[in-house]
Coordinates of N, CA and C in Angstrom, one line a residue:
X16 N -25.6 -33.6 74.4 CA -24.8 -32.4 74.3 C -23.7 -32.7 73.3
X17 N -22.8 -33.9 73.0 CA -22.4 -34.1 72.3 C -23.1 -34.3 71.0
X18 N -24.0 -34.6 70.8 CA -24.8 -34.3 69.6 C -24.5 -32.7 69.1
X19 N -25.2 -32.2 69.8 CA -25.5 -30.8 69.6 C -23.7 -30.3 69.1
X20 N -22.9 -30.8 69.5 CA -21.3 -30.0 69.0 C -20.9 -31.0 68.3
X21 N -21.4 -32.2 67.7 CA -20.7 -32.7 66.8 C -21.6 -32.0 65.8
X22 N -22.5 -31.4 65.9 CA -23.3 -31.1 64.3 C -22.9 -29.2 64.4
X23 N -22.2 -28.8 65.6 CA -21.5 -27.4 65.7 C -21.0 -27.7 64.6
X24 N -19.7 -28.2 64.9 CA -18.8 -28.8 64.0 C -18.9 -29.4 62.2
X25 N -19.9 -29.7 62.7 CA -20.2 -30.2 61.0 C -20.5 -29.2 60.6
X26 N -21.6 -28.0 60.7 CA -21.8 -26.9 60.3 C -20.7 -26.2 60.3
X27 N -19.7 -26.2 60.9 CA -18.5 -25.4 60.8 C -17.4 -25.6 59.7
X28 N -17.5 -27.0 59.9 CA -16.9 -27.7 58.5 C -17.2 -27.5 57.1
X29 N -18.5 -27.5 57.6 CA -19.6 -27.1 55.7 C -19.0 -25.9 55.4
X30 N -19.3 -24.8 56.4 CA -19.1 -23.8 56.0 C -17.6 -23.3 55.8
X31 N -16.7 -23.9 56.5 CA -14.8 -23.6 56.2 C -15.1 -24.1 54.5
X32 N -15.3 -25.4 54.3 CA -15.3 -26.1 53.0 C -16.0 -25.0 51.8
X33 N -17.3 -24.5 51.9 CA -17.7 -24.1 51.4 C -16.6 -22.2 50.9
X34 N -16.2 -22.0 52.0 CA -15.5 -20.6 51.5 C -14.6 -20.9 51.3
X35 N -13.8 -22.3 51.4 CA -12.6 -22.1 50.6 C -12.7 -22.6 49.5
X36 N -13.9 -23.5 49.2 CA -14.3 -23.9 47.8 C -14.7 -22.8 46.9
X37 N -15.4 -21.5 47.4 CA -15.8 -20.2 46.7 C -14.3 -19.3 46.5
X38 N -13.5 -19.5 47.5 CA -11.9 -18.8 47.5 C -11.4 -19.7 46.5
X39 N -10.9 -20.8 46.1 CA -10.8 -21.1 44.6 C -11.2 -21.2 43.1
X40 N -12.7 -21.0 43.2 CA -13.2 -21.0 42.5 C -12.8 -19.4 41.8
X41 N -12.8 -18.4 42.8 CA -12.8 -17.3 42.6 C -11.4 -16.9 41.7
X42 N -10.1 -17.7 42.5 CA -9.0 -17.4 42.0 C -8.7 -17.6 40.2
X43 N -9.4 -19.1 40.0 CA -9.6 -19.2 39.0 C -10.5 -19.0 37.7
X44 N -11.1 -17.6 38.0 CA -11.9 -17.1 37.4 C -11.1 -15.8 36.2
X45 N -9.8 -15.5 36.7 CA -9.5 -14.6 36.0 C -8.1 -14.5 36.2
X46 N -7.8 -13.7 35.8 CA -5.8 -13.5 35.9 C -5.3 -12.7 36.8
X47 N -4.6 -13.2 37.3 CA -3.7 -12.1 38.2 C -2.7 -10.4 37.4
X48 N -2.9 -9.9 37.8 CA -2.0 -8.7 37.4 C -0.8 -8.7 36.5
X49 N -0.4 -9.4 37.2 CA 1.2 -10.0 36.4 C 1.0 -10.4 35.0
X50 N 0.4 -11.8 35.5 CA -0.3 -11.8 34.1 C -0.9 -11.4 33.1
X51 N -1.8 -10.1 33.1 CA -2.1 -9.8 33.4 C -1.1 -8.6 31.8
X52 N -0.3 -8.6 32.8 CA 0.9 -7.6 32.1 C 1.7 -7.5 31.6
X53 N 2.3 -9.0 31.7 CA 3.1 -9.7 30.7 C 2.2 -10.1 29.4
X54 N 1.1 -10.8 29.4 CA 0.4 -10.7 28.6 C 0.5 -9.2 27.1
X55 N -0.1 -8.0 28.0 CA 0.2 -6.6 27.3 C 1.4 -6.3 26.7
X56 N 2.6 -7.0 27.1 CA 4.4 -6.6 26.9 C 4.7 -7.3 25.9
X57 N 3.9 -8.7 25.8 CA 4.4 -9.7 24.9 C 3.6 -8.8 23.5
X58 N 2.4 -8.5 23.9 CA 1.7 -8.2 22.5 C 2.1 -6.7 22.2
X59 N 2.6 -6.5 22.4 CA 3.4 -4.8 22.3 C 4.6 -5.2 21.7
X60 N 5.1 -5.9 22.0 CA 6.4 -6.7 21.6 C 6.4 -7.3 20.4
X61 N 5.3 -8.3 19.9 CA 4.8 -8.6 19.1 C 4.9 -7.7 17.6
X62 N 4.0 -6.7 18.3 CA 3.2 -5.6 17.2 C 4.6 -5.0 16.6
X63 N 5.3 -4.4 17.5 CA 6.3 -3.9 17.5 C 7.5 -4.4 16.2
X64 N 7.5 -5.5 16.1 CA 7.8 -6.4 15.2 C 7.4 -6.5 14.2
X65 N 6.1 -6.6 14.0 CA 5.2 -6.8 12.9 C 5.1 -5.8 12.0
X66 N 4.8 -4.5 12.8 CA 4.2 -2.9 12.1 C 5.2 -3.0 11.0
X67 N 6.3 -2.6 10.9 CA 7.2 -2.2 10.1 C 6.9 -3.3 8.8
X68 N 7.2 -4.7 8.8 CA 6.6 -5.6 7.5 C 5.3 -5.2 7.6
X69 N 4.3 -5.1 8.0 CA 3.5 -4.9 7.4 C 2.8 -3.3 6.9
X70 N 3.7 -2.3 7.2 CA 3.7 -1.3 6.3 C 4.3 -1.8 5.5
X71 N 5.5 -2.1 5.2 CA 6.3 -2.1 3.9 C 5.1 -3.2 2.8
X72 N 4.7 -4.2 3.6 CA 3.7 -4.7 2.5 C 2.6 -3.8 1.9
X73 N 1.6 -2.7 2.8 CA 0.8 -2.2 2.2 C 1.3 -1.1 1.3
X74 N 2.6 -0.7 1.9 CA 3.2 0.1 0.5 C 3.4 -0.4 -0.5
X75 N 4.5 -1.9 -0.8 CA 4.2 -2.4 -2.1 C 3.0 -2.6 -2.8
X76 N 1.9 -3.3 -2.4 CA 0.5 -3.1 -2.7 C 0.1 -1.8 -3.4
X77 N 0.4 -0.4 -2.8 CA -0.1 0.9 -3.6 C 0.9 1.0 -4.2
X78 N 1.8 0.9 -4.1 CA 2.9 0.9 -5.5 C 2.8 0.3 -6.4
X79 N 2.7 -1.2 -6.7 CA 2.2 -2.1 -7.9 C 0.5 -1.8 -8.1
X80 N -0.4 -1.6 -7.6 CA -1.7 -1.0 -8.2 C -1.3 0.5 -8.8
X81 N -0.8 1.3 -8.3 CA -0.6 2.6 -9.0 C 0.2 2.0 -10.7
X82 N 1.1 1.4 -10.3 CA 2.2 0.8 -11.8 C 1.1 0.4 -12.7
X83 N 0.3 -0.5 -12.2 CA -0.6 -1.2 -13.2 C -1.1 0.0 -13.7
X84 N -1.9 0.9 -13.4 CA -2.6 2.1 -13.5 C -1.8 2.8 -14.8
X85 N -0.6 2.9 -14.4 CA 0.1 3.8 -15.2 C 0.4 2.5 -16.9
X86 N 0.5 1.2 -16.7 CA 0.5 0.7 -17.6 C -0.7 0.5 -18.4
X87 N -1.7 0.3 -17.5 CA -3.0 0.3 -18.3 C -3.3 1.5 -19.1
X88 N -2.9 3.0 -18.6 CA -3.3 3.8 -19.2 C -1.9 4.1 -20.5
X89 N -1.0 3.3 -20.5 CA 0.0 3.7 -21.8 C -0.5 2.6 -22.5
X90 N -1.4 1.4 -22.3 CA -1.2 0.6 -23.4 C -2.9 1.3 -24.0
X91 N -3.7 1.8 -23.0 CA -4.8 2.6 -24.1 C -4.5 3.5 -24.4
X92 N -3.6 4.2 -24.6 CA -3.0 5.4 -25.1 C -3.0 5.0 -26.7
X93 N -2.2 3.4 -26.7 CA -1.8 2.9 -27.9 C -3.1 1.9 -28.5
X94 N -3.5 1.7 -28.1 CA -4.8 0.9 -28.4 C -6.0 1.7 -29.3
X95 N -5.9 3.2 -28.3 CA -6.8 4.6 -29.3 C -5.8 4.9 -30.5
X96 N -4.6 4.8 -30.4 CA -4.0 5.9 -31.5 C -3.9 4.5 -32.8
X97 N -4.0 3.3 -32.9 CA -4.2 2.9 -33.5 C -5.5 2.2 -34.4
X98 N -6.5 2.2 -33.5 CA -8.0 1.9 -33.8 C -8.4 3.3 -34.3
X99 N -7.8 4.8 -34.0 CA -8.5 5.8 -34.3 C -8.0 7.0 -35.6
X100 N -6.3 6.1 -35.6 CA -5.7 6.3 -36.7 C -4.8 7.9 -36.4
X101 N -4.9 8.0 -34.6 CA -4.6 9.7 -34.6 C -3.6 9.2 -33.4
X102 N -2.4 10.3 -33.0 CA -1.5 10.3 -32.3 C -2.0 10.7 -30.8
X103 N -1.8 9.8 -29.9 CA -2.2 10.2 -28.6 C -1.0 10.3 -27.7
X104 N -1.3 10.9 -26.0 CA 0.0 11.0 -25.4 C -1.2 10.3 -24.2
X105 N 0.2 10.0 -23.2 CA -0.2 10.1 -21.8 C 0.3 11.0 -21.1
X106 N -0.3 11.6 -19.9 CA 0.2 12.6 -19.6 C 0.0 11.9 -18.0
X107 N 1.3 11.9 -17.4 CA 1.3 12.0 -15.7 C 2.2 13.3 -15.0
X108 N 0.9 13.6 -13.7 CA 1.4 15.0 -13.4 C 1.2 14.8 -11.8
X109 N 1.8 15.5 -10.7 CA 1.7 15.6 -9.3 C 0.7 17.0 -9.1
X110 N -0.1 16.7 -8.7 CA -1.4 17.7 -8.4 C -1.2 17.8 -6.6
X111 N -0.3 18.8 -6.2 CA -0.3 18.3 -4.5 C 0.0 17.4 -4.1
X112 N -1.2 16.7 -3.0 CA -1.1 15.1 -2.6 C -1.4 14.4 -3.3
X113 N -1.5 14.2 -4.8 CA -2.2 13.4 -5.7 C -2.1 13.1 -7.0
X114 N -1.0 11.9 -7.2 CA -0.7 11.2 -8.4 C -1.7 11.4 -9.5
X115 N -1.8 12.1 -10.6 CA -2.6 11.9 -11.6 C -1.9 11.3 -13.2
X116 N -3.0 10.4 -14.2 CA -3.0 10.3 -15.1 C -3.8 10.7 -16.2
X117 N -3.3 11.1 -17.3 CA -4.8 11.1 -18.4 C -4.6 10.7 -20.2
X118 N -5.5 10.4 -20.5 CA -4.6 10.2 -22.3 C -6.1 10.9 -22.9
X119 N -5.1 11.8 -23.8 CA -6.1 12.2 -24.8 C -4.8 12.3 -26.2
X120 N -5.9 13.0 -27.1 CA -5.1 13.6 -28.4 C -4.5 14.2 -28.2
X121 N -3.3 14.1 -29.2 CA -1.9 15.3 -29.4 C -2.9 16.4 -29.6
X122 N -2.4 17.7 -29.1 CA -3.0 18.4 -29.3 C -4.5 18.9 -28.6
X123 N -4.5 18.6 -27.6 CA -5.7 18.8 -26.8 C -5.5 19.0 -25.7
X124 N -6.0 20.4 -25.0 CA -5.2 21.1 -23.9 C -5.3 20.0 -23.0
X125 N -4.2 19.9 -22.1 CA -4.3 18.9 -21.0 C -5.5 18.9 -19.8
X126 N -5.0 20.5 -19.7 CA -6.2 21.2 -18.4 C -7.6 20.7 -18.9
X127 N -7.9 20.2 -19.6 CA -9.7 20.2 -20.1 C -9.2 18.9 -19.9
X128 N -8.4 17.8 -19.7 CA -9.0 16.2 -20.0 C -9.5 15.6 -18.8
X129 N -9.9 14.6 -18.5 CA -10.4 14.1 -17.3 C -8.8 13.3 -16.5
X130 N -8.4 13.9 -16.1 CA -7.3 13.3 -15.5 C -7.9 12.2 -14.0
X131 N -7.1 11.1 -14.1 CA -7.5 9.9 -12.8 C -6.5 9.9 -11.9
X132 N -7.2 9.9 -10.8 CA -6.1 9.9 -9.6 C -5.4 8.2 -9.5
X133 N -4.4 8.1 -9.2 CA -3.7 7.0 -8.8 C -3.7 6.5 -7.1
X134 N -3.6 5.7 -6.6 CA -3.8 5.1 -5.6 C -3.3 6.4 -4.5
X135 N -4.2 6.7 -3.4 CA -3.6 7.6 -2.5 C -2.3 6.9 -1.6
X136 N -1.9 7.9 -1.4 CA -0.4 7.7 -0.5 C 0.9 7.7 -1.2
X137 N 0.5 7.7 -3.0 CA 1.5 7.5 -4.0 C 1.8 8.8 -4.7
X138 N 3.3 9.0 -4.9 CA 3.3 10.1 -5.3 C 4.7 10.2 -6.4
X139 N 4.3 11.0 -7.5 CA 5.0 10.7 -8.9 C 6.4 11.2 -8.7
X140 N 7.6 10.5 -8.6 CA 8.5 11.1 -8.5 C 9.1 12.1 -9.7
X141 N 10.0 13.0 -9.5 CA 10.7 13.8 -10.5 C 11.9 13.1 -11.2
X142 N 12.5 14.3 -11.9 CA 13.8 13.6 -12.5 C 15.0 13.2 -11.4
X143 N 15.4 12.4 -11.5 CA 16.1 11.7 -12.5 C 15.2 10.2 -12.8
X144 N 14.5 9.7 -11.8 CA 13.4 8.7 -11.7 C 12.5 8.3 -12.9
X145 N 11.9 9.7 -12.8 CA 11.1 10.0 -14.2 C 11.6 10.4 -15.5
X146 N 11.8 9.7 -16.8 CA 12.8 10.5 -17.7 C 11.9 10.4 -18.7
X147 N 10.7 10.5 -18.8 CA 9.7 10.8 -19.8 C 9.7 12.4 -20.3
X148 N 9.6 12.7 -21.2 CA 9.5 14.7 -21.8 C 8.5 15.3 -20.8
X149 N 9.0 16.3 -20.4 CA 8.1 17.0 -19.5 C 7.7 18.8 -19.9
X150 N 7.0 19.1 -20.2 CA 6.1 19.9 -20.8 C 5.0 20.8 -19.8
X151 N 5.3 21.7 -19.4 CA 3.8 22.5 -18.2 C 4.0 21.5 -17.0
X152 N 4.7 20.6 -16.4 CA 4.5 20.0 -15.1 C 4.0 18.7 -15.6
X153 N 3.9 18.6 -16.8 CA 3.3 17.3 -17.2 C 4.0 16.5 -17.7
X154 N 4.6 14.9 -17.3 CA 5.4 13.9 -17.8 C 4.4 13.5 -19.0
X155 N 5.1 13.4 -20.2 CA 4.1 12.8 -21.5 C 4.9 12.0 -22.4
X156 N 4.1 11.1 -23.1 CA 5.0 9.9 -24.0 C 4.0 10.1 -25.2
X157 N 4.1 10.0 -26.4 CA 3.3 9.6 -27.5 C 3.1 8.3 -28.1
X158 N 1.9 8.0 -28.9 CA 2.2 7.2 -29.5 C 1.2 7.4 -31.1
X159 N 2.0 7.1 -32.0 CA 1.5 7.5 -33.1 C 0.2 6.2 -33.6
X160 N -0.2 6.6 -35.1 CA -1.1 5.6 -35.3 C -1.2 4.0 -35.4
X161 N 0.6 3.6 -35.4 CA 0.7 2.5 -35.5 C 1.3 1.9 -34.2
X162 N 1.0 2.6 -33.3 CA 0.8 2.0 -31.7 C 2.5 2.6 -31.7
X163 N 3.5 3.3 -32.1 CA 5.1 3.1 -31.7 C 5.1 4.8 -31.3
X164 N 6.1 4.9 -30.9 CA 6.4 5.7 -29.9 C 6.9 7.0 -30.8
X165 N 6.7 8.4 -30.5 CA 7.2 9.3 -31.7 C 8.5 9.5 -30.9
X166 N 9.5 8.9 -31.7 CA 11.1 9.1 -31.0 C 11.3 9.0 -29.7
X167 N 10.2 8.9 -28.5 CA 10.3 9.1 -27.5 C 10.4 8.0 -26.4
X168 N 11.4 8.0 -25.8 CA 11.4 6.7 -24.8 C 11.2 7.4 -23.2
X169 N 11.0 6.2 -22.2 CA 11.0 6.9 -20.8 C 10.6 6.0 -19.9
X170 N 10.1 6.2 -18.8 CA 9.6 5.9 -17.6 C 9.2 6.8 -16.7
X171 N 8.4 6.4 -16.2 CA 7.4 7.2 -14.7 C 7.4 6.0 -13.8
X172 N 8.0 7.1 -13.0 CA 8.4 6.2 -11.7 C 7.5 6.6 -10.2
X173 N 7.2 6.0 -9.4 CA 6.4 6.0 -8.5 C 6.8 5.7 -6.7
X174 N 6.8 6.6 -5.9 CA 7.2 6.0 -4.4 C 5.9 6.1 -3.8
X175 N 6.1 5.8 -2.3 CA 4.9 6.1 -1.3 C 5.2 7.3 -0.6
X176 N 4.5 8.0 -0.3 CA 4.7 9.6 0.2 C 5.1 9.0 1.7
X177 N 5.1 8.3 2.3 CA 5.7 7.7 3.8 C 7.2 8.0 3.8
X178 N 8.0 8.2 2.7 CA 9.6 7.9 2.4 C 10.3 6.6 2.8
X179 N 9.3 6.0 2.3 CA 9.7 4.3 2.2 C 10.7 4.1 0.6
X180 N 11.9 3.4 0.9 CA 12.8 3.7 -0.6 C 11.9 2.7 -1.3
X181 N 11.0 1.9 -1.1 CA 10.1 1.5 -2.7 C 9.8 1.9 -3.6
X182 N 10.5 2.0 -4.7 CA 9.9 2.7 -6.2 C 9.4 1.3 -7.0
X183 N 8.4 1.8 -7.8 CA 8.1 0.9 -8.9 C 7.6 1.9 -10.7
X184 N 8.0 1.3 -11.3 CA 7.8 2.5 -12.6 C 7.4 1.4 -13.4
X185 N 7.0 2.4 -15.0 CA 6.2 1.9 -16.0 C 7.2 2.3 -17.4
X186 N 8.1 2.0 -18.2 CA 8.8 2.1 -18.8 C 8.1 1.5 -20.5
X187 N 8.4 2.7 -21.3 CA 8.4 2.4 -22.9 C 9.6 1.9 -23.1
X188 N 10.6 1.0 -23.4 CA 11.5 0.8 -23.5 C 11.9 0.8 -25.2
X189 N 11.6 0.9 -26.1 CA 11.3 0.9 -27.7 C 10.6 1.9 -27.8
X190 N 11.6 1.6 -29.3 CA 10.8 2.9 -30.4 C 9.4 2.4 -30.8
X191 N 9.2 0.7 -30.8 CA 7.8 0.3 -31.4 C 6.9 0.5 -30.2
X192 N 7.2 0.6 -28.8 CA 5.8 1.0 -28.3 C 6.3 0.4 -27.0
X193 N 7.1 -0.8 -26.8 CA 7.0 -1.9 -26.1 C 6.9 -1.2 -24.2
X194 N 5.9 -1.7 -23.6 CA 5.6 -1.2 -22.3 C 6.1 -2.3 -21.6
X195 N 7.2 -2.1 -20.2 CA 7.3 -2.8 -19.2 C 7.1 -2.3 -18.1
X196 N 6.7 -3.1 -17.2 CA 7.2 -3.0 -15.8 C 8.6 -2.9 -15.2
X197 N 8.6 -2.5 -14.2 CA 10.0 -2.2 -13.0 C 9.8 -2.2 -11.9
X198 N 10.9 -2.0 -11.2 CA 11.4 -2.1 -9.6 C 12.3 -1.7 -9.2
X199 N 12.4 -0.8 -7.9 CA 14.1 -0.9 -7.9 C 14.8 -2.0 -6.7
X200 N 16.0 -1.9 -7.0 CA 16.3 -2.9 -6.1 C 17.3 -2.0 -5.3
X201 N 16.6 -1.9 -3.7 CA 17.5 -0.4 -3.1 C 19.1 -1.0 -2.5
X202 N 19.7 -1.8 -3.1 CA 21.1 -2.2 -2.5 C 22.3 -1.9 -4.1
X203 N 21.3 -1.2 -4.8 CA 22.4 -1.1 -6.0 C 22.6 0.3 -5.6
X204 N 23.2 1.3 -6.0 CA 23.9 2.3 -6.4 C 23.0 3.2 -6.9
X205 N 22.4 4.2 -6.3 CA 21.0 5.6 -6.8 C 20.1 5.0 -6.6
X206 N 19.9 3.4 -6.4 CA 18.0 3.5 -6.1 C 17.5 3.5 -7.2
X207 N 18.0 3.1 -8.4 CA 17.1 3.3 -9.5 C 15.9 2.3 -9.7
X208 N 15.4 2.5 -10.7 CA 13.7 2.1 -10.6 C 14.1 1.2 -12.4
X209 N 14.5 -0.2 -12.5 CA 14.4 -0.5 -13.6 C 13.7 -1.9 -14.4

């Protein structure tokens, strides 16, 4: 008889051992609630932090690809009026939501040219930003046969339609042609773009 209840017992044992061996095992299978939740607060918290630099980066990103855009298309502006011996312009215009550029010949309706859109989300600012001759809604610069500018100096300047103060522009600074780059730096005085 004592047989018989010492192996009760053992069976009883197995089996306490075994469910609280399956009751730990269980606990550490996954997280508690809390955890759980702090986990979500931290990474909300995180993000929260983050969002803002990294908008402001992908704005500068479409702001310097649009710039290049606008420089690549003034230095073939001058590249044609030289190889082709004829005066060409660039012409940048706001179509709506949508930065455009185009270069053809002086003298060739604008409306017929194939105008290229500039990076979405970018949008061409007005004067005082922009001080290039403006003509029908169209900012335009020339440049004569020998790559230089007909009297005309300027810049086209560029923000992100978000109303983020990032500008970046494309400046002829010379009568010979000379094309730079810009920025503005938003802790001076107007925000300018130079």
């Amino acid at each position: 008889m004592n047989d018989d209840r010492d192996k009760i017992r053992m069976r009883r044992s197995r089996v306490i051992q075994a469910m609280l061996l399956s009751l730990n095992q269980g606990q550490s299978k996954g997280f508690t609630l809390l955890e759980a939740i702090t986990a979500v607060v931290l990474i909300g918290i995180l993000a929260a932090i983050a969002a803002p630099s990294w908008q402001a980066l992908i704005d500068a990103q479409r702001l310097n690809a649009a710039r290049n855009q606008a420089v690549t298309a003034l230095n073939d502006a001058k590249t044609r009026a030289k190889r082709q011996h004829v005066t060409y312009e660039v012409g940048f215009r706001q179509q709506e939501q949508q930065a455009q550029w185009a270069v053809y010949p002086v003298g060739a309706d604008p409306s017929k040219q194939n105008w290229q859109n500039l990076q979405n989300g970018v949008k061409l600012l007005d004067r005082p930003d922009t001080t290039m001759a403006k003509k029908d809604e169209i900012y335009r610069i020339q440049f004569n046969h020998q790559g230089e500018t007909n009297a005309q100096l300027g810049k086209v300047t560029f923000a992100v339609m978000s109303g983020s103060s990032i500008k970046r522009c494309a400046i002829v600074s010379n009568l010979l042609g000379t094309i730079r780059e810009g920025e503005n730096k938003p802790n001076r005085r107007d925000n300018p773009c130079e």
